[in-house]
Short mmCIF file of the C-alpha atoms (twelve columns), coordinates in Angstrom:
data_MODEL
# 
_entry.id   MODEL 
# 
loop_
_atom_site.group_PDB 
_atom_site.id 
_atom_site.type_symbol 
_atom_site.label_atom_id 
_atom_site.label_alt_id 
_atom_site.label_comp_id 
_atom_site.label_asym_id 
_atom_site.label_seq_id 
_atom_site.Cartn_x 
_atom_site.Cartn_y 
_atom_site.Cartn_z 
_atom_site.pdbx_PDB_model_num 
ATOM 1   C CA . MET A 1   4.801   -1.095  -27.307 1 
ATOM 2   C CA . LEU A 2   7.832   -2.954  -26.005 1 
ATOM 3   C CA . LEU A 3   10.747  -1.091  -24.554 1 
ATOM 4   C CA . THR A 4   14.080  -1.680  -26.199 1 
ATOM 5   C CA . ALA A 5   17.364  -1.717  -24.324 1 
ATOM 6   C CA . ALA A 6   17.898  1.914   -25.322 1 
ATOM 7   C CA . ASP A 7   14.507  2.931   -23.841 1 
ATOM 8   C CA . TYR A 8   14.984  1.480   -20.361 1 
ATOM 9   C CA . ARG A 9   16.546  3.881   -17.875 1 
ATOM 10  C CA . PRO A 10  17.298  2.513   -14.426 1 
ATOM 11  C CA . ARG A 11  16.569  4.945   -11.641 1 
ATOM 12  C CA . ASP A 12  19.469  6.443   -9.770  1 
ATOM 13  C CA . ALA A 13  18.282  5.505   -6.286  1 
ATOM 14  C CA . GLU A 14  21.340  6.695   -4.382  1 
ATOM 15  C CA . HIS A 15  21.040  10.241  -5.706  1 
ATOM 16  C CA . ALA A 16  17.323  10.697  -4.990  1 
ATOM 17  C CA . VAL A 17  16.510  13.267  -2.308  1 
ATOM 18  C CA . LEU A 18  14.517  10.811  -0.163  1 
ATOM 19  C CA . TYR A 19  17.357  8.284   -0.244  1 
ATOM 20  C CA . ARG A 20  19.959  10.891  0.723   1 
ATOM 21  C CA . VAL A 21  17.858  12.239  3.609   1 
ATOM 22  C CA . ILE A 22  17.185  8.778   5.060   1 
ATOM 23  C CA . ASP A 23  20.770  7.639   4.546   1 
ATOM 24  C CA . GLU A 24  22.146  10.719  6.265   1 
ATOM 25  C CA . HIS A 25  19.694  10.926  9.170   1 
ATOM 26  C CA . LEU A 26  18.424  7.385   9.866   1 
ATOM 27  C CA . GLU A 27  20.642  6.590   12.847  1 
ATOM 28  C CA . ALA A 28  19.951  9.956   14.521  1 
ATOM 29  C CA . PHE A 29  16.235  9.491   13.885  1 
ATOM 30  C CA . LEU A 30  16.257  6.022   15.469  1 
ATOM 31  C CA . GLU A 31  18.137  7.347   18.506  1 
ATOM 32  C CA . THR A 32  15.673  10.207  18.855  1 
ATOM 33  C CA . ALA A 33  12.768  7.754   18.673  1 
ATOM 34  C CA . LYS A 34  14.317  5.731   21.524  1 
ATOM 35  C CA . GLY A 35  14.518  8.884   23.627  1 
ATOM 36  C CA . GLN A 36  10.810  9.694   23.387  1 
ATOM 37  C CA . ALA A 37  8.768   10.112  26.567  1 
ATOM 38  C CA . ASP A 38  7.763   6.459   26.790  1 
ATOM 39  C CA . GLY A 39  11.314  5.259   26.043  1 
ATOM 40  C CA . SER A 40  10.206  2.729   23.447  1 
ATOM 41  C CA . PRO A 41  11.968  2.593   20.074  1 
ATOM 42  C CA . LEU A 42  10.197  2.350   16.757  1 
ATOM 43  C CA . PRO A 43  8.764   -1.100  16.050  1 
ATOM 44  C CA . GLN A 44  11.319  -3.417  14.430  1 
ATOM 45  C CA . PHE A 45  9.312   -3.660  11.201  1 
ATOM 46  C CA . VAL A 46  9.461   0.138   10.796  1 
ATOM 47  C CA . GLU A 47  13.224  0.217   11.276  1 
ATOM 48  C CA . GLN A 48  13.589  -2.709  8.854   1 
ATOM 49  C CA . GLU A 49  11.510  -0.848  6.248   1 
ATOM 50  C CA . PHE A 50  13.953  2.084   6.448   1 
ATOM 51  C CA . ARG A 51  16.996  -0.186  6.188   1 
ATOM 52  C CA . ASP A 52  15.553  -2.163  3.273   1 
ATOM 53  C CA . PHE A 53  14.746  1.090   1.465   1 
ATOM 54  C CA . LEU A 54  18.438  2.008   1.558   1 
ATOM 55  C CA . THR A 55  19.221  -1.171  -0.420  1 
ATOM 56  C CA . CYS A 56  16.447  -0.716  -3.009  1 
ATOM 57  C CA . GLY A 57  17.737  -0.161  -6.531  1 
ATOM 58  C CA . VAL A 58  21.381  -0.123  -5.416  1 
ATOM 59  C CA . LEU A 59  23.588  -2.484  -7.439  1 
ATOM 60  C CA . ALA A 60  25.978  -2.976  -4.509  1 
ATOM 61  C CA . HIS A 61  23.171  -4.748  -2.611  1 
ATOM 62  C CA . GLY A 62  22.401  -7.297  -5.309  1 
ATOM 63  C CA . PHE A 63  21.232  -7.492  -8.880  1 
ATOM 64  C CA . ALA A 64  20.119  -9.777  -11.679 1 
ATOM 65  C CA . ARG A 65  22.096  -9.955  -14.911 1 
ATOM 66  C CA . LEU A 66  19.829  -10.017 -17.961 1 
ATOM 67  C CA . ARG A 67  21.072  -10.979 -21.414 1 
ATOM 68  C CA . CYS A 68  19.210  -10.707 -24.696 1 
ATOM 69  C CA . ILE A 69  19.357  -14.038 -26.532 1 
ATOM 70  C CA . ASP A 70  19.105  -12.284 -29.914 1 
ATOM 71  C CA . CYS A 71  21.734  -9.538  -29.652 1 
ATOM 72  C CA . ALA A 72  23.682  -10.580 -26.502 1 
ATOM 73  C CA . PHE A 73  23.099  -7.163  -24.903 1 
ATOM 74  C CA . GLU A 74  23.483  -7.405  -21.127 1 
ATOM 75  C CA . ARG A 75  22.047  -5.274  -18.361 1 
ATOM 76  C CA . LEU A 76  22.313  -5.363  -14.590 1 
ATOM 77  C CA . VAL A 77  18.981  -4.804  -12.834 1 
ATOM 78  C CA . PRO A 78  19.268  -4.031  -9.119  1 
ATOM 79  C CA . PHE A 79  17.012  -5.816  -6.644  1 
ATOM 80  C CA . SER A 80  14.136  -3.893  -5.120  1 
ATOM 81  C CA . CYS A 81  13.133  -3.742  -1.457  1 
ATOM 82  C CA . LYS A 82  9.485   -4.618  -2.186  1 
ATOM 83  C CA . GLY A 83  8.615   -2.314  0.687   1 
ATOM 84  C CA . ARG A 84  5.071   -1.504  1.667   1 
ATOM 85  C CA . GLY A 85  5.839   1.708   3.517   1 
ATOM 86  C CA . PHE A 86  7.284   4.653   1.683   1 
ATOM 87  C CA . CYS A 87  9.561   3.455   -1.136  1 
ATOM 88  C CA . PRO A 88  8.260   5.435   -4.127  1 
ATOM 89  C CA . SER A 89  9.432   2.827   -6.629  1 
ATOM 90  C CA . CYS A 90  8.075   -0.296  -4.929  1 
ATOM 91  C CA . GLY A 91  4.975   1.415   -3.561  1 
ATOM 92  C CA . GLY A 92  4.150   2.912   -6.938  1 
ATOM 93  C CA . ARG A 93  4.596   -0.437  -8.666  1 
ATOM 94  C CA . ARG A 94  2.450   -2.239  -6.064  1 
ATOM 95  C CA . MET A 95  -0.279  0.414   -6.291  1 
ATOM 96  C CA . THR A 96  -0.318  0.312   -10.105 1 
ATOM 97  C CA . GLU A 97  -0.437  -3.493  -10.241 1 
ATOM 98  C CA . CYS A 98  -3.209  -3.658  -7.637  1 
ATOM 99  C CA . ALA A 99  -5.315  -0.989  -9.363  1 
ATOM 100 C CA . ALA A 100 -4.885  -2.644  -12.771 1 
ATOM 101 C CA . ARG A 101 -5.907  -6.032  -11.387 1 
ATOM 102 C CA . LEU A 102 -8.982  -4.587  -9.669  1 
ATOM 103 C CA . VAL A 103 -10.104 -2.717  -12.788 1 
ATOM 104 C CA . ASP A 104 -9.287  -5.471  -15.296 1 
ATOM 105 C CA . GLU A 105 -10.180 -8.641  -13.377 1 
ATOM 106 C CA . VAL A 106 -12.204 -7.975  -10.225 1 
ATOM 107 C CA . LEU A 107 -14.584 -5.026  -10.307 1 
ATOM 108 C CA . PRO A 108 -17.528 -5.078  -12.707 1 
ATOM 109 C CA . ARG A 109 -18.240 -2.027  -14.833 1 
ATOM 110 C CA . VAL A 110 -20.669 -0.364  -12.442 1 
ATOM 111 C CA . PRO A 111 -20.432 2.894   -10.508 1 
ATOM 112 C CA . VAL A 112 -18.152 2.728   -7.479  1 
ATOM 113 C CA . ARG A 113 -18.273 5.002   -4.464  1 
ATOM 114 C CA . GLN A 114 -15.381 5.500   -2.060  1 
ATOM 115 C CA . TRP A 115 -16.061 5.372   1.662   1 
ATOM 116 C CA . LEU A 116 -13.638 5.904   4.533   1 
ATOM 117 C CA . LEU A 117 -13.945 4.505   8.030   1 
ATOM 118 C CA . SER A 118 -12.004 6.750   10.358  1 
ATOM 119 C CA . LEU A 119 -11.906 5.762   14.013  1 
ATOM 120 C CA . PRO A 120 -11.518 7.608   17.326  1 
ATOM 121 C CA . TYR A 121 -7.890  8.075   18.370  1 
ATOM 122 C CA . ARG A 122 -8.190  5.679   21.316  1 
ATOM 123 C CA . LEU A 123 -9.138  2.821   19.009  1 
ATOM 124 C CA . ARG A 124 -6.531  3.572   16.350  1 
ATOM 125 C CA . TYR A 125 -3.581  2.448   18.448  1 
ATOM 126 C CA . LEU A 126 -5.300  -0.824  19.370  1 
ATOM 127 C CA . LEU A 127 -6.179  -1.557  15.750  1 
ATOM 128 C CA . ALA A 128 -2.697  -0.665  14.539  1 
ATOM 129 C CA . TRP A 129 -1.184  -3.510  16.548  1 
ATOM 130 C CA . ASP A 130 -3.991  -6.075  16.633  1 
ATOM 131 C CA . HIS A 131 -4.685  -7.328  13.116  1 
ATOM 132 C CA . GLY A 132 -7.468  -9.652  14.285  1 
ATOM 133 C CA . LEU A 133 -9.280  -6.766  15.954  1 
ATOM 134 C CA . ALA A 134 -8.799  -4.591  12.852  1 
ATOM 135 C CA . ARG A 135 -10.340 -7.341  10.703  1 
ATOM 136 C CA . ALA A 136 -13.255 -7.726  13.129  1 
ATOM 137 C CA . VAL A 137 -13.980 -3.972  13.102  1 
ATOM 138 C CA . LEU A 138 -13.719 -3.959  9.315   1 
ATOM 139 C CA . GLY A 139 -16.146 -6.908  9.143   1 
ATOM 140 C CA . VAL A 140 -18.752 -5.019  11.170  1 
ATOM 141 C CA . TYR A 141 -18.248 -1.918  9.030   1 
ATOM 142 C CA . VAL A 142 -18.664 -3.865  5.779   1 
ATOM 143 C CA . ARG A 143 -21.828 -5.613  7.034   1 
ATOM 144 C CA . VAL A 144 -23.375 -2.269  8.023   1 
ATOM 145 C CA . LEU A 145 -22.373 -0.576  4.764   1 
ATOM 146 C CA . LEU A 146 -23.670 -3.402  2.566   1 
ATOM 147 C CA . GLY A 147 -26.880 -3.489  4.629   1 
ATOM 148 C CA . PHE A 148 -27.285 0.240   4.027   1 
ATOM 149 C CA . GLN A 149 -26.776 -0.302  0.301   1 
ATOM 150 C CA . ARG A 150 -29.245 -3.205  0.296   1 
ATOM 151 C CA . HIS A 151 -31.843 -0.982  1.970   1 
ATOM 152 C CA . ARG A 152 -31.239 1.877   -0.490  1 
ATOM 153 C CA . ALA A 153 -31.338 -0.462  -3.501  1 
ATOM 154 C CA . GLY A 154 -34.645 -1.905  -2.271  1 
ATOM 155 C CA . ARG A 155 -36.122 1.589   -2.338  1 
ATOM 156 C CA . TYR A 156 -35.240 1.708   -6.049  1 
ATOM 157 C CA . GLY A 157 -36.851 -1.653  -6.759  1 
ATOM 158 C CA . ILE A 158 -33.636 -3.680  -6.963  1 
ATOM 159 C CA . ARG A 159 -34.298 -7.002  -5.217  1 
ATOM 160 C CA . ASP A 160 -32.279 -10.207 -4.738  1 
ATOM 161 C CA . GLY A 161 -29.032 -8.591  -5.779  1 
ATOM 162 C CA . ARG A 162 -25.528 -8.583  -4.420  1 
ATOM 163 C CA . SER A 163 -22.994 -5.886  -3.814  1 
ATOM 164 C CA . GLY A 164 -19.269 -5.968  -3.320  1 
ATOM 165 C CA . CYS A 165 -16.451 -3.943  -1.886  1 
ATOM 166 C CA . VAL A 166 -12.686 -3.677  -1.703  1 
ATOM 167 C CA . THR A 167 -10.809 -2.412  1.335   1 
ATOM 168 C CA . VAL A 168 -7.104  -1.782  1.784   1 
ATOM 169 C CA . ILE A 169 -6.122  -1.202  5.386   1 
ATOM 170 C CA . GLN A 170 -3.738  1.735   5.678   1 
ATOM 171 C CA . ARG A 171 -1.639  2.002   8.806   1 
ATOM 172 C CA . PHE A 172 -0.287  5.521   8.556   1 
ATOM 173 C CA . GLY A 173 -1.326  9.124   8.871   1 
ATOM 174 C CA . GLY A 174 -0.175  12.420  7.452   1 
ATOM 175 C CA . ARG A 175 2.525   12.873  10.108  1 
ATOM 176 C CA . ILE A 176 4.032   9.370   9.686   1 
ATOM 177 C CA . GLU A 177 2.227   8.191   12.797  1 
ATOM 178 C CA . CYS A 178 0.625   4.767   12.963  1 
ATOM 179 C CA . GLU A 179 -3.037  5.554   12.316  1 
ATOM 180 C CA . PRO A 180 -5.079  2.779   10.751  1 
ATOM 181 C CA . ALA A 181 -7.778  3.883   8.316   1 
ATOM 182 C CA . PHE A 182 -10.037 1.859   6.068   1 
ATOM 183 C CA . PRO A 183 -10.455 3.436   2.630   1 
ATOM 184 C CA . HIS A 184 -13.146 1.404   0.998   1 
ATOM 185 C CA . ALA A 185 -14.500 1.172   -2.552  1 
ATOM 186 C CA . ALA A 186 -18.067 -0.129  -2.647  1 
ATOM 187 C CA . LEU A 187 -20.184 -0.906  -5.677  1 
ATOM 188 C CA . ARG A 188 -22.799 1.808   -5.756  1 
ATOM 189 C CA . TRP A 189 -25.869 -0.364  -6.276  1 
ATOM 190 C CA . ARG A 190 -26.490 -4.000  -5.696  1 
ATOM 191 C CA . LEU A 191 -25.733 -6.162  -8.678  1 
ATOM 192 C CA . LEU A 192 -28.565 -8.106  -10.199 1 
ATOM 193 C CA . ARG A 193 -28.043 -11.843 -10.157 1 
# 
């Protein structure tokens, strides 16, 4: 079903609670972060994510004008921040698009099991800032997990098959700290060739 012009309702970004809280307290938060025990401010990309969020869905920060060629109806659509951190609109859209692509185009119709690699605190900080190291650790984890699956599948008589997996590296924890984790969806049994 296609949406008509009457069905589309732009969100009111500036009146959302999250927007108002960040808009009102961002500068104080950034100053507080600078005053922490180690004296280092938040990483620039974190501050930029906050600032970009405050422009997301706000007409004053840019928009596209759309015009229907049949009825000449016009609508202004505000630009989005395309943030990867905490913008509910952009994050929700990205998550939905990614899930739809995985289900429709990537993953076969076989059982999938979710795994999670959680690391000791001392390693988390290193992996949060060193993408190459995070990829290397993930590579070891995937090899071990797929080897485990290969061994288990062999016990069930499945030979010469392949398995697959999808991992999205998350770089946050429940208290907004930088804590990399590796949620991982693995095909439950090896696929027959």
